[in-house]
Phi, psi and omega in degrees: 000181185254163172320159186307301229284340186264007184267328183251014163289321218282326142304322167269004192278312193289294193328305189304314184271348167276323188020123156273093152271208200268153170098333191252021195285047171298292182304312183315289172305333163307305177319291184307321176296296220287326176249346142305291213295288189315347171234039158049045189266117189299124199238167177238089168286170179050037189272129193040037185100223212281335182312148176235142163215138180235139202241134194228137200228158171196160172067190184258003213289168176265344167340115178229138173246173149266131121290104171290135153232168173241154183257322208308182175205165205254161184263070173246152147279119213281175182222012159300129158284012187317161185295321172243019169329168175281121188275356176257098187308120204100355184228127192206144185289097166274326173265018178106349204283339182273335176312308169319299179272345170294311182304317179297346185248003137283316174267025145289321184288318165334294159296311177278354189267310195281299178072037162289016191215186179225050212183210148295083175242141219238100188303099168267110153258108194263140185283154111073052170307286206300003185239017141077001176262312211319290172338289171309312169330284208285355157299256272267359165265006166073089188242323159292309180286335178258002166246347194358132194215133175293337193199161182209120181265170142193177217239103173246131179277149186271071172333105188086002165259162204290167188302142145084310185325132194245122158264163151163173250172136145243177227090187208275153195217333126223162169320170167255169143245138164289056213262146186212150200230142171200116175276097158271116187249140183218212201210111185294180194185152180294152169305297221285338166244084212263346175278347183297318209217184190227117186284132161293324166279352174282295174334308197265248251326299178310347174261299192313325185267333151297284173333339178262013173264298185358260199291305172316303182264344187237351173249180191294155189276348187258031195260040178042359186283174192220150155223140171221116162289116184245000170177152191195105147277147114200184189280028178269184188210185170285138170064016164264113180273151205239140181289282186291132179211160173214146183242109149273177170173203192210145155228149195237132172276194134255319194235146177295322182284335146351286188288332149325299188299323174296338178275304180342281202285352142305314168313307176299311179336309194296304198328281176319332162290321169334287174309300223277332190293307231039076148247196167248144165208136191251164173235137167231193179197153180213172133293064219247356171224141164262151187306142170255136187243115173322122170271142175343280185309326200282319195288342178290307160305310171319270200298011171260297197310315176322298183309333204271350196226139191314070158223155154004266165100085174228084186306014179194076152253153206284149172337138175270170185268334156337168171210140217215122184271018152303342181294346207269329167269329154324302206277345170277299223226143197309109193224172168196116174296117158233112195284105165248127173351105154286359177111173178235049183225132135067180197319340174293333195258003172300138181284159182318147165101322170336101163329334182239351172306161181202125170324148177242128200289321180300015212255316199329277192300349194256354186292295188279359175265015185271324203300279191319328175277335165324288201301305154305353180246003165252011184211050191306131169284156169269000000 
């Protein structure tokens, strides 16, 4: 048979020129059932939409971890002319997602072959990271109860950090997200009489320039959240001045409580323009990533594992400002997100998201020999 390493280009490579996005991971989750079942890995298709999962037991122990990977790809158009560009146009594995699930089904052959541990280990393949439901999909499809796990990992790779090298922290580890709408219904007006009416764009410019006191003046200055305004309609015209406007945006957190004081204090803001305008302005919110947060233990076998492999180590790095939706198996079961060097050259070191980033295939082996070395060491053969 070929070598690991070429078993596991020849997958992201395949992975790479297929691109999905979440919720739409047909061809991806077949490809993945198809190659457990080809290393005879016991397999669960449709677990939360498109999810996969193969569960591999060796010995009597009763352990079981999880190992995560995400399949989606993003709606970019990749611009490389490279040999596995994407053939679905608009859509490109930009963050890595095809690398991820190739080192977990390298270290599935791995696994299944060597028979190094004693327990349970439970392959998550996972739908739909970047719009933040996959996860939830697969809890709410009863993916812990009919899988149970003491614990649960995943591996995300890291652009412009040196090849392999592993971080990770414990505590929150990436951010939340936040998205918020705040709505102005004013009274529209001719320009020339402005005093006629409640110009809406003056109204939301006074707010949008409040929001940027939040995190400068009212939160701790080293607590990493962000609020960013990302967009403002309205309905004005030439020589219209517009009754109505929206302000979207986002915030992103470390802490629950962090985020919380921050939707508080948007909400008065938007209050306080109300009164002094007298319009109305309504504000909502919604969540679609919770902080993903790191356990004592998981970060601690990371980083014992980390040490046994030629690489980097650094076991107290700062939060990333991203948001990942590992938080949602963090938040069932004791887990730990870990970032390994995608290199620091050329398309490997392009930021996530990129039109030109590219998983870098040398990551690949050292990826699926982190898996396996986990694995023996939270699940040691007797």
């Amino acid at each position: 048979g070929n070598s690991l390493r070429e078993f596991m280009i020849d997958i992201r490579h395949d992975f790479h020129r297929h691109p999905e996005l979440g919720c739409t991971e047909q061809r991806t989750s077949e490809k993945v059932a198809s190659i457990l079942r080809d290393l005879n890995i016991e397999v669960h298709e449709g677990v939360g939409g498109t999810g996969v999962v193969g569960v591999l037991r060796n010995g009597l122990g009763n352990g079981a971890i999880g190992l995560r990977a995400d399949m989606d790809a993003l709606p970019i158009n990749e611009i490389e002319q490279r040999q596995h560009r994407s053939r679905n146009e608009g859509v490109m594995h930009a963050c890595g997602h095809d690398g991820h699930m190739a080192m977990l089904l390298g270290a599935a052959r791995m696994l299944s072959e060597s028979k190094e541990f004693d327990g349970t280990v439970v392959l998550i393949f996972q739908p739909d990271e970047e719009n933040g439901t996959g996860a939830r999909d697969m809890i709410a499809d009863k993916l812990l109860e009919r899988f149970p796990i003491d614990e649960v990992y995943a591996i995300h790779n890291l652009p412009g950090a040196p090849l392999g090298a592993v971080s990770t922290r414990i505590g929150t580890i990436c951010s939340s997200e936040s998205l918020f709408e705040i709505k102005i219904t004013g009274q529209g007006g001719h320009a020339a009489m402005p005093q006629k009416g409640v110009d809406a764009i003056l109204v939301g410019t006074e707010i949008i320039q409040a929001l940027q006191h939040i995190v400068a003046r009212k939160l701790d200055p080293g607590c990493g959240a962000v609020v960013s305004v990302t967009e403002f309609e309205s309905d004005g015209r030439r020589n219209v001045l517009p009754g109505h406007g929206l302000i979207k945006g986002e915030v992103r957190a470390r802490t629950p409580s962090d985020r919380t004081a921050i939707m508080d204090m948007i909400s008065r803001t938007a209050d306080a323009s109300a009164l002094r305008h007298g319009v109305d302005i309504s504000f909502t919110h919604r969540t679609d990533f919770a902080e993903a947060i790191n356990a004592v233990g998981p970060v601690e076998t990371v980083i014992k594992t980390a040490h046994t492999l030629d690489v980097q180590v650094d076991g107290d790095r700062s939060p990333m400002s991203f948001s990942e939706d590992f938080g949602v198996l963090s938040a069932a079961v004791p887990g730990c997100f870990v970032l390994m060097g995608n290199g620091t050259e050329g398309q490997c070191a392009q930021p996530l998201h990129s039109q030109d980033y590219d998983f870098n295939d040398d990551l690949l082996v050292p990826g699926a020999e982190f898996w396996t070395r986990l694995v023996s060491e939270r699940l040691p053969a007797k």
